[in-house]
Amino acid sequence: MVETSQVRVCVHVQSSYVRSQSVPDEQRFVFAYTITIRNLGRTPVQLLGRYWLITNGNGRETEVQGEGVVGEQPHIAPGEEFRYTSGAILETPIGTMQGHYQMIDSDGSAFLVDIPVFRLAVTHHIH
């Protein structure tokens, strides 16, 4: 979470394994993640860009950066939230993601919001 006198942004992540799109025999493990960005501050903010560091179970790192998220650069009013779902494909059944969002406040001042490390993992069912 980032917090100043006017800006307070909180990020929540929930990830899941997408069995229907995965092919474990071909080292293809698909994960979905839903992110909720809440503006708990007093002024509007806008998400301009993102940076991800994706690490698979073998320690191989991939960096991804770009404008916005899912084709949008959302404005988030005070007390509002923006939620989106995206995905990642790994060669291993476990991995992690972490990163940050580049944002601006209503005055045009830029700031970063850290996205803490979260796990991508295949869930095993016991029969």
Tab-separated table of C-alpha atoms in Angstrom:
chain	number	residue	atom	x	y	z
A	1	MET	CA	0.000	0.000	0.000
A	2	VAL	CA	1.132	3.548	-0.736
A	3	GLU	CA	0.086	6.294	1.622
A	4	THR	CA	0.745	10.037	1.709
A	5	SER	CA	-1.432	12.843	3.042
A	6	GLN	CA	-3.740	12.661	0.004
A	7	VAL	CA	-2.962	9.307	-1.663
A	8	ARG	CA	-3.718	5.894	-0.239
A	9	VAL	CA	-3.853	2.959	-2.660
A	10	CYS	CA	-4.247	-0.685	-1.648
A	11	VAL	CA	-3.737	-3.738	-3.897
A	12	HIS	CA	-5.274	-7.180	-3.260
A	13	VAL	CA	-4.411	-10.250	-5.371
A	14	GLN	CA	-6.098	-13.630	-5.691
A	15	SER	CA	-4.575	-16.283	-7.954
A	16	SER	CA	-5.821	-19.641	-9.233
A	17	TYR	CA	-4.675	-22.515	-11.420
A	18	VAL	CA	-6.517	-22.867	-14.746
A	19	ARG	CA	-6.561	-26.632	-15.238
A	20	SER	CA	-8.655	-26.478	-18.445
A	21	GLN	CA	-5.981	-24.455	-20.292
A	22	SER	CA	-2.941	-26.230	-18.848
A	23	VAL	CA	-1.007	-29.117	-20.399
A	24	PRO	CA	1.321	-30.440	-17.674
A	25	ASP	CA	2.883	-33.059	-20.010
A	26	GLU	CA	4.072	-30.163	-22.195
A	27	GLN	CA	5.266	-28.038	-19.239
A	28	ARG	CA	2.389	-25.567	-19.689
A	29	PHE	CA	0.773	-24.375	-16.469
A	30	VAL	CA	-1.768	-21.560	-16.808
A	31	PHE	CA	-2.682	-19.312	-13.909
A	32	ALA	CA	-5.254	-16.550	-13.551
A	33	TYR	CA	-4.993	-13.698	-11.096
A	34	THR	CA	-7.578	-11.145	-10.104
A	35	ILE	CA	-6.344	-7.842	-8.780
A	36	THR	CA	-8.371	-5.265	-6.902
A	37	ILE	CA	-6.900	-1.759	-6.672
A	38	ARG	CA	-8.648	0.380	-4.046
A	39	ASN	CA	-8.312	4.134	-3.776
A	40	LEU	CA	-8.629	4.807	-0.053
A	41	GLY	CA	-7.313	8.348	-0.405
A	42	ARG	CA	-8.902	11.753	-0.847
A	43	THR	CA	-8.046	12.426	-4.498
A	44	PRO	CA	-8.489	10.550	-7.785
A	45	VAL	CA	-5.602	8.472	-9.135
A	46	GLN	CA	-4.836	6.976	-12.522
A	47	LEU	CA	-2.936	3.800	-13.297
A	48	LEU	CA	-0.560	4.464	-16.193
A	49	GLY	CA	1.617	1.365	-16.357
A	50	ARG	CA	2.709	-1.906	-14.808
A	51	TYR	CA	5.861	-3.880	-14.145
A	52	TRP	CA	5.927	-7.603	-13.314
A	53	LEU	CA	8.718	-9.913	-12.264
A	54	ILE	CA	7.536	-13.486	-12.856
A	55	THR	CA	9.665	-16.295	-11.429
A	56	ASN	CA	9.028	-19.953	-12.232
A	57	GLY	CA	9.788	-22.897	-9.947
A	58	ASN	CA	13.270	-23.266	-11.461
A	59	GLY	CA	14.164	-19.667	-10.635
A	60	ARG	CA	13.893	-18.406	-14.228
A	61	GLU	CA	12.764	-14.776	-14.195
A	62	THR	CA	10.723	-12.939	-16.804
A	63	GLU	CA	10.085	-9.202	-16.716
A	64	VAL	CA	6.936	-7.713	-18.221
A	65	GLN	CA	6.151	-4.029	-18.427
A	66	GLY	CA	3.750	-1.898	-20.368
A	67	GLU	CA	1.038	0.691	-20.406
A	68	GLY	CA	-2.028	0.206	-18.241
A	69	VAL	CA	-3.601	-3.134	-17.412
A	70	VAL	CA	-5.811	-5.256	-19.691
A	71	GLY	CA	-5.784	-2.450	-22.272
A	72	GLU	CA	-6.949	0.230	-19.841
A	73	GLN	CA	-5.423	3.104	-17.898
A	74	PRO	CA	-8.178	3.393	-15.318
A	75	HIS	CA	-9.033	6.470	-13.286
A	76	ILE	CA	-10.002	5.466	-9.750
A	77	ALA	CA	-12.006	7.960	-7.734
A	78	PRO	CA	-11.693	8.245	-3.939
A	79	GLY	CA	-13.509	5.356	-2.280
A	80	GLU	CA	-13.690	3.398	-5.558
A	81	GLU	CA	-11.869	0.328	-6.804
A	82	PHE	CA	-10.792	-1.159	-10.112
A	83	ARG	CA	-10.756	-4.939	-10.541
A	84	TYR	CA	-9.371	-6.959	-13.415
A	85	THR	CA	-8.336	-10.519	-14.218
A	86	SER	CA	-5.315	-11.509	-16.254
A	87	GLY	CA	-3.063	-14.530	-16.534
A	88	ALA	CA	0.408	-15.990	-16.690
A	89	ILE	CA	1.805	-19.160	-18.224
A	90	LEU	CA	4.678	-20.970	-16.511
A	91	GLU	CA	6.756	-24.019	-17.441
A	92	THR	CA	6.575	-25.227	-13.832
A	93	PRO	CA	3.623	-26.004	-11.513
A	94	ILE	CA	4.679	-23.319	-9.061
A	95	GLY	CA	6.032	-19.790	-9.285
A	96	THR	CA	5.654	-16.245	-8.048
A	97	MET	CA	4.811	-12.797	-9.324
A	98	GLN	CA	5.547	-9.368	-7.912
A	99	GLY	CA	5.853	-5.879	-9.277
A	100	HIS	CA	4.450	-2.376	-9.177
A	101	TYR	CA	2.024	0.007	-10.829
A	102	GLN	CA	3.041	3.432	-12.100
A	103	MET	CA	0.323	5.885	-11.108
A	104	ILE	CA	-0.358	9.610	-10.956
A	105	ASP	CA	-2.486	11.619	-8.562
A	106	SER	CA	-4.850	14.473	-9.406
A	107	ASP	CA	-1.927	16.948	-9.401
A	108	GLY	CA	-0.049	14.859	-11.974
A	109	SER	CA	2.530	13.694	-9.430
A	110	ALA	CA	3.841	10.233	-10.249
A	111	PHE	CA	4.155	7.473	-7.662
A	112	LEU	CA	4.642	3.702	-7.537
A	113	VAL	CA	2.386	1.192	-5.828
A	114	ASP	CA	4.163	-2.047	-4.937
A	115	ILE	CA	2.459	-5.351	-5.660
A	116	PRO	CA	3.763	-7.764	-3.036
A	117	VAL	CA	4.950	-11.204	-4.091
A	118	PHE	CA	2.156	-13.726	-4.597
A	119	ARG	CA	2.220	-17.406	-5.387
A	120	LEU	CA	1.111	-19.205	-8.513
A	121	ALA	CA	0.634	-22.877	-7.681
A	122	VAL	CA	-1.172	-25.930	-8.966
A	123	THR	CA	-3.757	-27.093	-6.476
A	124	HIS	CA	-3.800	-30.798	-5.744
A	125	HIS	CA	-7.042	-32.542	-4.905
A	126	ILE	CA	-7.146	-35.566	-2.631
A	127	HIS	CA	-9.707	-38.151	-3.747
